[in-house]
mmCIF file of C-alpha atoms in Angstrom:
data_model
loop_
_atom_site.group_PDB
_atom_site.id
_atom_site.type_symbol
_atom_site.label_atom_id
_atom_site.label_comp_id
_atom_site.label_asym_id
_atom_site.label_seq_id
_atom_site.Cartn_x
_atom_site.Cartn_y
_atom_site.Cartn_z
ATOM 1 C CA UNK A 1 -46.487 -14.471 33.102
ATOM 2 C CA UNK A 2 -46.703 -17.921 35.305
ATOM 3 C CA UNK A 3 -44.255 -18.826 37.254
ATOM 4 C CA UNK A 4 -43.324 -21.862 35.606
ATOM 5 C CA UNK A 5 -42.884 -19.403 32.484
ATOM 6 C CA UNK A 6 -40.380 -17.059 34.383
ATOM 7 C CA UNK A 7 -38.590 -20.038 35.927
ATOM 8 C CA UNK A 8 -38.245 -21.459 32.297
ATOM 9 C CA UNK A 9 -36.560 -17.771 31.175
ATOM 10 C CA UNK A 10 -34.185 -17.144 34.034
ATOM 11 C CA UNK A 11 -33.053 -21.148 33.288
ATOM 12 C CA UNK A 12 -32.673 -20.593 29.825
ATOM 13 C CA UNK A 13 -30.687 -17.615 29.962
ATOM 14 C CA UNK A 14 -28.407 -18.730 32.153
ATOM 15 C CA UNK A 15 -27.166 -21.285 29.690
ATOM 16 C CA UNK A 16 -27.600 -18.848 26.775
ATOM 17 C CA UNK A 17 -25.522 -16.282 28.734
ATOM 18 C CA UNK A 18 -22.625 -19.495 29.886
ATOM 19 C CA UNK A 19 -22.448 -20.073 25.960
ATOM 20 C CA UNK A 20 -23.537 -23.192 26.172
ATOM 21 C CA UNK A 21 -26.310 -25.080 23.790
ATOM 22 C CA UNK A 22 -26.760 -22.063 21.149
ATOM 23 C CA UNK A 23 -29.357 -22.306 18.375
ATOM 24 C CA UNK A 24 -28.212 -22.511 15.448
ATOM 25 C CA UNK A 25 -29.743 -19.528 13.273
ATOM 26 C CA UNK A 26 -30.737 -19.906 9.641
ATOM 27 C CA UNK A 27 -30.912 -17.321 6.888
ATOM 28 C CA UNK A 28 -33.793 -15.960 5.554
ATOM 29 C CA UNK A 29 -34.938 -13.860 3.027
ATOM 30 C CA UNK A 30 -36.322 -10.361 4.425
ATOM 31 C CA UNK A 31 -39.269 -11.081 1.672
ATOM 32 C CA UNK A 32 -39.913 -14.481 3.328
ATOM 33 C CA UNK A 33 -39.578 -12.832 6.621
ATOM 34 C CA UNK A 34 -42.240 -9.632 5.889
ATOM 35 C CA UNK A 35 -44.587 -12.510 4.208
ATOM 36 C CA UNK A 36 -47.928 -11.841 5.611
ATOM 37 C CA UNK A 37 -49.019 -14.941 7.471
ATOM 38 C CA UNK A 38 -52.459 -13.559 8.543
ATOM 39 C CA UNK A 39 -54.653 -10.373 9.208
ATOM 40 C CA UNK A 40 -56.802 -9.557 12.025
ATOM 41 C CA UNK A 41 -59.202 -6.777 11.014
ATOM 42 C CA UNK A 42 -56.595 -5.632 8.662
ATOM 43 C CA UNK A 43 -53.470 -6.029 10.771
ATOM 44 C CA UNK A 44 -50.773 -7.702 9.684
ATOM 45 C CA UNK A 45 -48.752 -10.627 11.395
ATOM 46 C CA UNK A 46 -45.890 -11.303 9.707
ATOM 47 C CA UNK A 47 -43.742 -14.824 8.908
ATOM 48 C CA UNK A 48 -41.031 -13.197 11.040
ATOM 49 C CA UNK A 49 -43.726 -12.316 13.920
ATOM 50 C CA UNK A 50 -44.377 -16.182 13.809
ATOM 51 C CA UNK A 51 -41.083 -17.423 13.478
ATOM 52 C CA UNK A 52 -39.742 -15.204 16.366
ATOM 53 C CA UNK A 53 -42.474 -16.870 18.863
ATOM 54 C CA UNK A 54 -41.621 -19.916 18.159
ATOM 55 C CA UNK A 55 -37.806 -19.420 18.856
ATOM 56 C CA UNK A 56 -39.001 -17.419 21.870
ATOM 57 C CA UNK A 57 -41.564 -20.461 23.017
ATOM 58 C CA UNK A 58 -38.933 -22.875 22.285
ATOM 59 C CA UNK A 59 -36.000 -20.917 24.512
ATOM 60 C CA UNK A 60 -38.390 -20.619 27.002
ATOM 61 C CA UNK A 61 -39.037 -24.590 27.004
ATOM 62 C CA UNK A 62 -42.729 -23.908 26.452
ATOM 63 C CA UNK A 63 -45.300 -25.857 24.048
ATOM 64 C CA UNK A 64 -44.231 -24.375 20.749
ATOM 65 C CA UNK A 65 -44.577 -24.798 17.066
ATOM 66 C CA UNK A 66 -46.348 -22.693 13.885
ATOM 67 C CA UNK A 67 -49.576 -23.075 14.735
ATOM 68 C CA UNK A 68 -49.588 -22.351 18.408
ATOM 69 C CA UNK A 69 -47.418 -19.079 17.825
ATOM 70 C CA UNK A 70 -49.685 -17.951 15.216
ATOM 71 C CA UNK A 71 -52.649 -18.598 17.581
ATOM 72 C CA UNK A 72 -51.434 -16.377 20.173
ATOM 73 C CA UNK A 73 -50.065 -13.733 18.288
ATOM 74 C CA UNK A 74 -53.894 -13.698 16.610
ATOM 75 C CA UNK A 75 -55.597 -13.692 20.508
ATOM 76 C CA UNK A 76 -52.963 -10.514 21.435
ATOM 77 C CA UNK A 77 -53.942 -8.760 18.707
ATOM 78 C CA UNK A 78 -57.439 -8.987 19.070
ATOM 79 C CA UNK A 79 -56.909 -7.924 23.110
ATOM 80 C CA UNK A 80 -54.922 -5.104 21.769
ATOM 81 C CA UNK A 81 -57.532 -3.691 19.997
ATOM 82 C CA UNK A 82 -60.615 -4.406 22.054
ATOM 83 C CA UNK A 83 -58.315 -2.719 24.565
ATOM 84 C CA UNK A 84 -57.915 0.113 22.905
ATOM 85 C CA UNK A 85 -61.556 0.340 21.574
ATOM 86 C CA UNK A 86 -62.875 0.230 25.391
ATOM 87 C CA UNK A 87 -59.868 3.386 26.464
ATOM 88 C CA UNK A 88 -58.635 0.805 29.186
ATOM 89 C CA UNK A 89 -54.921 1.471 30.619
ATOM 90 C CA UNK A 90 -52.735 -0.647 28.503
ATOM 91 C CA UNK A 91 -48.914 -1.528 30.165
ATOM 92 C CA UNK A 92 -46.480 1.318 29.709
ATOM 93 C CA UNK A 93 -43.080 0.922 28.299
ATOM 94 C CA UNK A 94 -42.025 1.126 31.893
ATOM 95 C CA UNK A 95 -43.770 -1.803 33.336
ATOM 96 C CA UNK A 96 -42.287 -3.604 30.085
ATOM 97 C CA UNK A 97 -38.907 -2.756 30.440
ATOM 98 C CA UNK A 98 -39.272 -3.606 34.546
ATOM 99 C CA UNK A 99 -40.123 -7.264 33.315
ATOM 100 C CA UNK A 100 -37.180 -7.608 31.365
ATOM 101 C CA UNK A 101 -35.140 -5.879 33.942
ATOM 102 C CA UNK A 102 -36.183 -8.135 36.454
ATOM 103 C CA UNK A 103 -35.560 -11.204 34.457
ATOM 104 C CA UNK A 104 -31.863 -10.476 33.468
ATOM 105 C CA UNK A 105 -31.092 -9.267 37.332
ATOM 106 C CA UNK A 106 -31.841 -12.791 37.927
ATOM 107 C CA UNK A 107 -29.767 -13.937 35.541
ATOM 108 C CA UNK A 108 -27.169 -11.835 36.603
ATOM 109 C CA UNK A 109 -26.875 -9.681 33.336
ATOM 110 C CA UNK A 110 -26.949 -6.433 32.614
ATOM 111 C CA UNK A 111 -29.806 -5.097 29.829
ATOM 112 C CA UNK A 112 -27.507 -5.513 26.957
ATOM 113 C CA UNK A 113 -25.720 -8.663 27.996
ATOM 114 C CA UNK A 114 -29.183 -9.747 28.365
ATOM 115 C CA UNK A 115 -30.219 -8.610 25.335
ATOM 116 C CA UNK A 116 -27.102 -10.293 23.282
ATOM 117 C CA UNK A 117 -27.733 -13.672 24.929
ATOM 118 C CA UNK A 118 -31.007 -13.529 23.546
ATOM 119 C CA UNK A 119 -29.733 -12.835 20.525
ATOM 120 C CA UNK A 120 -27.476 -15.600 20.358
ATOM 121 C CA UNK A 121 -30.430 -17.659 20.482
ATOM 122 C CA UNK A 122 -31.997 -16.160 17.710
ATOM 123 C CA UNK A 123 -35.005 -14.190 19.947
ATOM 124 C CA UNK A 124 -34.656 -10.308 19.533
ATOM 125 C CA UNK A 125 -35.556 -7.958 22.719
ATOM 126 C CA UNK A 126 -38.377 -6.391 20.888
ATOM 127 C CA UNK A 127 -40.061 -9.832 20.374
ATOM 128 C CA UNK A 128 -40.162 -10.279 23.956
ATOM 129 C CA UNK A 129 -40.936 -6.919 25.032
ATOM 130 C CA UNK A 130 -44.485 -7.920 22.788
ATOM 131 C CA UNK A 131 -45.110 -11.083 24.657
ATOM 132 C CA UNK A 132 -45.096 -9.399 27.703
ATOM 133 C CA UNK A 133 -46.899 -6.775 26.063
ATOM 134 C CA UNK A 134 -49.677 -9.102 24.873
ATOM 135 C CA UNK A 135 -49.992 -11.306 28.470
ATOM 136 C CA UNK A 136 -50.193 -8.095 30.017
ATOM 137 C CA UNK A 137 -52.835 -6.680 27.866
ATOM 138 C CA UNK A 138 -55.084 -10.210 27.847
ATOM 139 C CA UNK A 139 -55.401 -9.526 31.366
ATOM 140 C CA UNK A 140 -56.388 -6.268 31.424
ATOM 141 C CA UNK A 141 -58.835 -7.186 28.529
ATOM 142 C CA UNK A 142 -59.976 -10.423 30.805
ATOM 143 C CA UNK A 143 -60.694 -8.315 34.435
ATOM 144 C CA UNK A 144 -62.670 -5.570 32.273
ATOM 145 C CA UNK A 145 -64.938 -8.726 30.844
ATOM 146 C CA UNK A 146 -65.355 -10.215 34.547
ATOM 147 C CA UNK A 147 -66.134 -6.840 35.762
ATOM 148 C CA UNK A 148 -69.129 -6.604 33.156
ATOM 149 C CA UNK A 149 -70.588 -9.616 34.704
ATOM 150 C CA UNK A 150 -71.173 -8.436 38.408
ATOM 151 C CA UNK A 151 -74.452 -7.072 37.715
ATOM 152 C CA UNK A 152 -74.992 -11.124 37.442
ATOM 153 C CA UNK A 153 -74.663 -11.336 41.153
ATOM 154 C CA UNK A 154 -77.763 -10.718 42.949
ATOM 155 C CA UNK A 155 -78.214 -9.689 46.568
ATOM 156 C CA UNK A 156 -79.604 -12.848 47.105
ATOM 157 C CA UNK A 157 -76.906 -15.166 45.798
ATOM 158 C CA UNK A 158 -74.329 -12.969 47.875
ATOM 159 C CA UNK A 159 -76.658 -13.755 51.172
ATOM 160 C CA UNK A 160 -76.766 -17.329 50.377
ATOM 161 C CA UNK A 161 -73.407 -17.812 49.842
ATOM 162 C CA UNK A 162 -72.401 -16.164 52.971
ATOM 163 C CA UNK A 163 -74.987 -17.865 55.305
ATOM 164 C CA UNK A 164 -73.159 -21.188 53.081
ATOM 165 C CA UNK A 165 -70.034 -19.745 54.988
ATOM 166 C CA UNK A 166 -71.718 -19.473 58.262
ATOM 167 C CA UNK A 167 -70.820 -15.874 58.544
ATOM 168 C CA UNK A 168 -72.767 -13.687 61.855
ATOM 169 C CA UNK A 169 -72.981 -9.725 61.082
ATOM 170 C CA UNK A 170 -72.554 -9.178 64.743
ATOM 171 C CA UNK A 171 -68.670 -10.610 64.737
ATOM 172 C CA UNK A 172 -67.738 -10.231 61.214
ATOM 173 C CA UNK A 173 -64.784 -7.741 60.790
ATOM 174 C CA UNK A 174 -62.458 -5.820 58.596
ATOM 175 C CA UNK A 175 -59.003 -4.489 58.261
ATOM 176 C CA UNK A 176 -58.886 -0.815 57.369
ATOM 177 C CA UNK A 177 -55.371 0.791 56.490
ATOM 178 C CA UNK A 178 -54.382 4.518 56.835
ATOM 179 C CA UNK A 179 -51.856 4.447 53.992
ATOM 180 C CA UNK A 180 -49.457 6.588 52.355
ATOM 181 C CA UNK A 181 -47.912 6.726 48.802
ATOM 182 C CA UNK A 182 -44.404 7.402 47.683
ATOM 183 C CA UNK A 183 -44.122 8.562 43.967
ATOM 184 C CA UNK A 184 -40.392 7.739 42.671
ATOM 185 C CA UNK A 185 -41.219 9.888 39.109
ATOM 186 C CA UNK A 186 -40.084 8.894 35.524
ATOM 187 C CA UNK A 187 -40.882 11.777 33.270
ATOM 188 C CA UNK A 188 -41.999 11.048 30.223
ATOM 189 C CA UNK A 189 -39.407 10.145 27.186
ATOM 190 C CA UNK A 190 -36.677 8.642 30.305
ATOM 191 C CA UNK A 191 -34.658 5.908 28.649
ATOM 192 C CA UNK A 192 -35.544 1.782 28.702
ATOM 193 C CA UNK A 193 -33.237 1.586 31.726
ATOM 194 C CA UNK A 194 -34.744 4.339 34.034
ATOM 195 C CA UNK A 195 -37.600 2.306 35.661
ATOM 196 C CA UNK A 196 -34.996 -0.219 36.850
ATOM 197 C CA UNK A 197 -32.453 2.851 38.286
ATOM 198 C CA UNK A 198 -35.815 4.157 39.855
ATOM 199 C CA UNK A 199 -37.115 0.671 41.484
ATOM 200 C CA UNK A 200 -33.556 0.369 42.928
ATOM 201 C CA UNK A 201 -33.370 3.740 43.764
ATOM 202 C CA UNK A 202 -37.490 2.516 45.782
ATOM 203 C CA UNK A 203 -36.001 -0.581 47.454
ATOM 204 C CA UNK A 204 -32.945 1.615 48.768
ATOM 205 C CA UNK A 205 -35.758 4.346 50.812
ATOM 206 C CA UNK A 206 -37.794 1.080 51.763
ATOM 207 C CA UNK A 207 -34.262 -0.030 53.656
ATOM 208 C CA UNK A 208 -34.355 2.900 55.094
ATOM 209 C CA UNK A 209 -38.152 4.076 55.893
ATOM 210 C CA UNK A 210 -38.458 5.741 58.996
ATOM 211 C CA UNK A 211 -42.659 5.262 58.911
ATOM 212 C CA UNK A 212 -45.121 7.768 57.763
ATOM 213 C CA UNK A 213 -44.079 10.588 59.677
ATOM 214 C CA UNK A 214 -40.400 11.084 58.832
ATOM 215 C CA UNK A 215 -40.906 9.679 55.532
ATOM 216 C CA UNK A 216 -41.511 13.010 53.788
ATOM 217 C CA UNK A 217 -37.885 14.594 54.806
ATOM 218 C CA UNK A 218 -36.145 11.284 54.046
ATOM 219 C CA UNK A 219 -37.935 11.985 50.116
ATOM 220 C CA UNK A 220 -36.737 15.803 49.856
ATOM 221 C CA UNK A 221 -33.197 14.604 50.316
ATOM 222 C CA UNK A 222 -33.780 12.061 47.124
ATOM 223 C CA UNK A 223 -34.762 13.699 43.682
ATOM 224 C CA UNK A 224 -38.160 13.762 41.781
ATOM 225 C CA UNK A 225 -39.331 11.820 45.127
ATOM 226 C CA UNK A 226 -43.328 12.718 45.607
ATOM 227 C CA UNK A 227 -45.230 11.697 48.833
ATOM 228 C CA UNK A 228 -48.810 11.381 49.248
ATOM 229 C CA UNK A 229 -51.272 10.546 51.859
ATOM 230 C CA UNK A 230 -54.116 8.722 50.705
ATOM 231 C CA UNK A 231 -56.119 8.101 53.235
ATOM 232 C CA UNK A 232 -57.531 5.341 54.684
ATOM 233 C CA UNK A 233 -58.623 1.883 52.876
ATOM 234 C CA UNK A 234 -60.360 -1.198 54.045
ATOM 235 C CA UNK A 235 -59.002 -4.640 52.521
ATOM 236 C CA UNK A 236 -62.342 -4.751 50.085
ATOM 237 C CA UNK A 237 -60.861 -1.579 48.181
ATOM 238 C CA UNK A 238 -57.592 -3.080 47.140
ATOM 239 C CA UNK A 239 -56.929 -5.951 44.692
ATOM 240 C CA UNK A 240 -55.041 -9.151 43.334
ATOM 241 C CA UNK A 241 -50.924 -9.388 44.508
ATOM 242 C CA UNK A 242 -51.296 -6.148 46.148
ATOM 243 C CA UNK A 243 -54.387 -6.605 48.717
ATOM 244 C CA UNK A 244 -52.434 -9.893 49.759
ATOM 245 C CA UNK A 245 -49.235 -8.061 50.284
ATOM 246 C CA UNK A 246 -50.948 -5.560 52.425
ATOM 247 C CA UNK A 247 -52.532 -7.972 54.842
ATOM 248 C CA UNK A 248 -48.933 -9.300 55.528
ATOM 249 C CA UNK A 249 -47.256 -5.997 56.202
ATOM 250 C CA UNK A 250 -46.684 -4.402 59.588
ATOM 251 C CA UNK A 251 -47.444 -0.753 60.543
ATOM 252 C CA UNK A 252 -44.409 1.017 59.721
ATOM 253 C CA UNK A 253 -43.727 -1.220 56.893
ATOM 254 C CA UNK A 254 -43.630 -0.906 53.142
ATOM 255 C CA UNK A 255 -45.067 -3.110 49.973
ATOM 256 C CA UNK A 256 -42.697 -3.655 47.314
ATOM 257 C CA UNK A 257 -41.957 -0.979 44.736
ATOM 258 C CA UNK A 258 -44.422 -1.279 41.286
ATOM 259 C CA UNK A 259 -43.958 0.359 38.324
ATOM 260 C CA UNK A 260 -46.967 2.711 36.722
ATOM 261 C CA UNK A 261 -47.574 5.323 34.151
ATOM 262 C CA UNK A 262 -45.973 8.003 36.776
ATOM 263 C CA UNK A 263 -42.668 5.982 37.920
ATOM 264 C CA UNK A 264 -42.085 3.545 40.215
ATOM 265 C CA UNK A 265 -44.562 3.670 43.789
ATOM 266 C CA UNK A 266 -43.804 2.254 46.815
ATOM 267 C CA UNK A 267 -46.854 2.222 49.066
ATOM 268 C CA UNK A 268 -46.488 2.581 53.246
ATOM 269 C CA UNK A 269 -48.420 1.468 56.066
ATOM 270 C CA UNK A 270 -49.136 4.136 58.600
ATOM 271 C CA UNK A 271 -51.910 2.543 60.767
ATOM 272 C CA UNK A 272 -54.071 -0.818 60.661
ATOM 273 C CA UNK A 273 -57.258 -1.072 62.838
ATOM 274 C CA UNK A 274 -60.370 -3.997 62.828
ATOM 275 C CA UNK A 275 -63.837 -2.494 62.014
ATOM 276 C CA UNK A 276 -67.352 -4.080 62.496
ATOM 277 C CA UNK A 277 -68.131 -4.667 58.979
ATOM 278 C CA UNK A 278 -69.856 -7.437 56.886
ATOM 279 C CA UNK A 279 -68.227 -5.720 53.472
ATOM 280 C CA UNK A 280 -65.023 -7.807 53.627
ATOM 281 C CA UNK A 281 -67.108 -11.126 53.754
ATOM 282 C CA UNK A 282 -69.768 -9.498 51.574
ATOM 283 C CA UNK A 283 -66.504 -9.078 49.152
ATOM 284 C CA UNK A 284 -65.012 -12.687 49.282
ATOM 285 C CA UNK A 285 -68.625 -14.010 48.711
ATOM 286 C CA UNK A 286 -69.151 -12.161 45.474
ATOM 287 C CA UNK A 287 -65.777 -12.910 44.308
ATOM 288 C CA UNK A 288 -66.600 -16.484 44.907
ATOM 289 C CA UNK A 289 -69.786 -16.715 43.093
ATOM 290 C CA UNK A 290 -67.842 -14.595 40.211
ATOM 291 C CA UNK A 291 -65.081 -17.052 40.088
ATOM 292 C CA UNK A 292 -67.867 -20.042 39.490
ATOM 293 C CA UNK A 293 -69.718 -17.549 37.007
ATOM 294 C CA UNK A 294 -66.429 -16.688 35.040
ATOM 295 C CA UNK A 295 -64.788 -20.052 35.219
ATOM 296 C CA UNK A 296 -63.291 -21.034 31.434
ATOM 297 C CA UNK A 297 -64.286 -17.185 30.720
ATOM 298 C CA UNK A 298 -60.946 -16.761 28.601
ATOM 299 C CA UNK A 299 -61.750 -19.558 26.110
ATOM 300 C CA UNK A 300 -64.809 -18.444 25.847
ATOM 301 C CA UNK A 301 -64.067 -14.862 25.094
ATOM 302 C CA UNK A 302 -61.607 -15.954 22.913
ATOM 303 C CA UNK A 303 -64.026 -17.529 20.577
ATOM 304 C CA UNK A 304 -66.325 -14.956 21.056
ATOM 305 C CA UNK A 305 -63.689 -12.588 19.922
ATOM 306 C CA UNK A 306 -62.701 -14.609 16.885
ATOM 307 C CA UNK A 307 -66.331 -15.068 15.876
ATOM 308 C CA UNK A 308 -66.941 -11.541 15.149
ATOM 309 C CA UNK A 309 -63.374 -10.746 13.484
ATOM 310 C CA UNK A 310 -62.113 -10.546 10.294
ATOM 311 C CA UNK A 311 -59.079 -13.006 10.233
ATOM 312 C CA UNK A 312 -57.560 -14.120 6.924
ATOM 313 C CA UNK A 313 -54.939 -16.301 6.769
ATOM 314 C CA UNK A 314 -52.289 -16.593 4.111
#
């Protein structure tokens, strides 16, 4: 979600959770709510699906209305099952529920106080547990198309554009990390709540990491604590918030926890050194020409998408 977005929620919900400028909520029919507004390749979105977004829009002092909410629950669902058709990873019920947790820490409420001021605005949990389920999805669905489109980088274009950047292969450099992974496990079936106990449980050890080498006593006093070394990686191998995050931290030092299909992982910093090495230039050039190659790449896909679906609206 943008930041704007998340700023919008936390400001929201602070007035929802003071009491103060509640929605009022009309009454309607469950057959007017289960009314089938339209179908994407035979799946249902409902009037209530619709009418739920736009409360949920509107809260969040986004650009609402019918249309728009219907439009984006139509996109999700077509991510969702691309997704699906292609096996990627889609977000767990973990990473869900660490979204929401995250939101109402701001907010200074617990899950269900969190969950009753939404309420009291007329926006039920599960509706927003499937916005961040469908933003979280697109995304996925969106890096899997850019990733198709490398082979549309030639070794020529990547030379150009890195003589365009005046880069010499006898200076040119790269960080490589020795790095080590602490698992903080949720077994499967945990409750909503455990992934926030678990990330709190993450920044607590990061407070008090002793670096790589006592780390692994400091975990067998916690339990369901796993640590792994895995090995060394050069800043070409790691991506988005995470490779940025790693440039900025110390040896010795610790990213912030992140929630995954095992639990919540906090990765460590054990040693940094510079190698000779084009690769990290090579990398920034072909993400560059990929950028200018992918550019308006979600409206595109979109239509693409749409064109070759069976929606029927209602």
């Amino acid at each position: 979600m943008r930041i704007e977005t998340m700023r919008g929620i936390v400001g929201a919900l602070m007035i929802a959770a003071a009491g103060i400028g509640s929605v009022a909520i009309g009454t309607v029919s469950a057959e007017a709510q289960q009314a089938v507004r339209a179908s994407v390749n035979d799946q249902p979105i409902t009037n209530y699906d619709v009418q739920q977004r736009v409360k949920m829009l509107t809260l969040f002092r986004q650009k609402s209305g019918d249309k728009l909410a219907l439009d984006q629950l139509i996109d999700e669902s077509l991510a969702d099952q691309v997704a699906k058709r292609a096996n990627l990873t889609l977000p767990t019920d973990a990473q869900i529920n660490e979204r929401i947790a995250g939101i109402a820490k701001q907010v200074k409420l617990s899950i269900p106080q969190f969950e009753k001021a939404l309420n009291q605005q007329g926006v039920q949990i599960d509706t927003l547990r499937k916005f961040f389920r469908g933003q979280m999805t697109w995304a996925t669905v969106l890096r899997a198309k850019a990733s198709s489109l490398k082979p549309d980088v030639s070794e020529s274009d990547i030379q150009a554009e890195m003589a365009k950047e005046g880069v010499s292969a006898d200076t040119a450099t790269i960080k490589e990390f020795k790095l080590q992974q602490i698992v903080f496990v949720i077994p499967k079936g945990s409750p909503a709540g455990m992934a926030g106990r678990r990330t709190a449980e993450a920044e607590s050890f990061r407070k008090r990491f002793p670096g790589c080498d006592g780390s692994l006593a400091l975990a067998k006093t916690l339990k369901g604590v796993v640590v792994l070394d895995i090995g060394r990686r050069d800043s070409t191998q790691v991506e988005g918030d995470a490779a940025a995050d790693l440039m900025k931290t110390p040896v010795g030092g610790t990213l912030k926890p992140s929630v995954t299909d095992r639990g919540v992982e906090v990765i460590a910093v054990c040693d940094v050194k510079e190698v000779q090495s084009t690769a990290g230039v090579r990398a920034n050039a072909e993400r560059t020409l990929l950028q200018q190659q992918t550019e308006g790449l979600e409206t595109k896909f979109k239509a693409e998408l749409r064109d070759n679906a069976k929606i029927v609206y209602n």
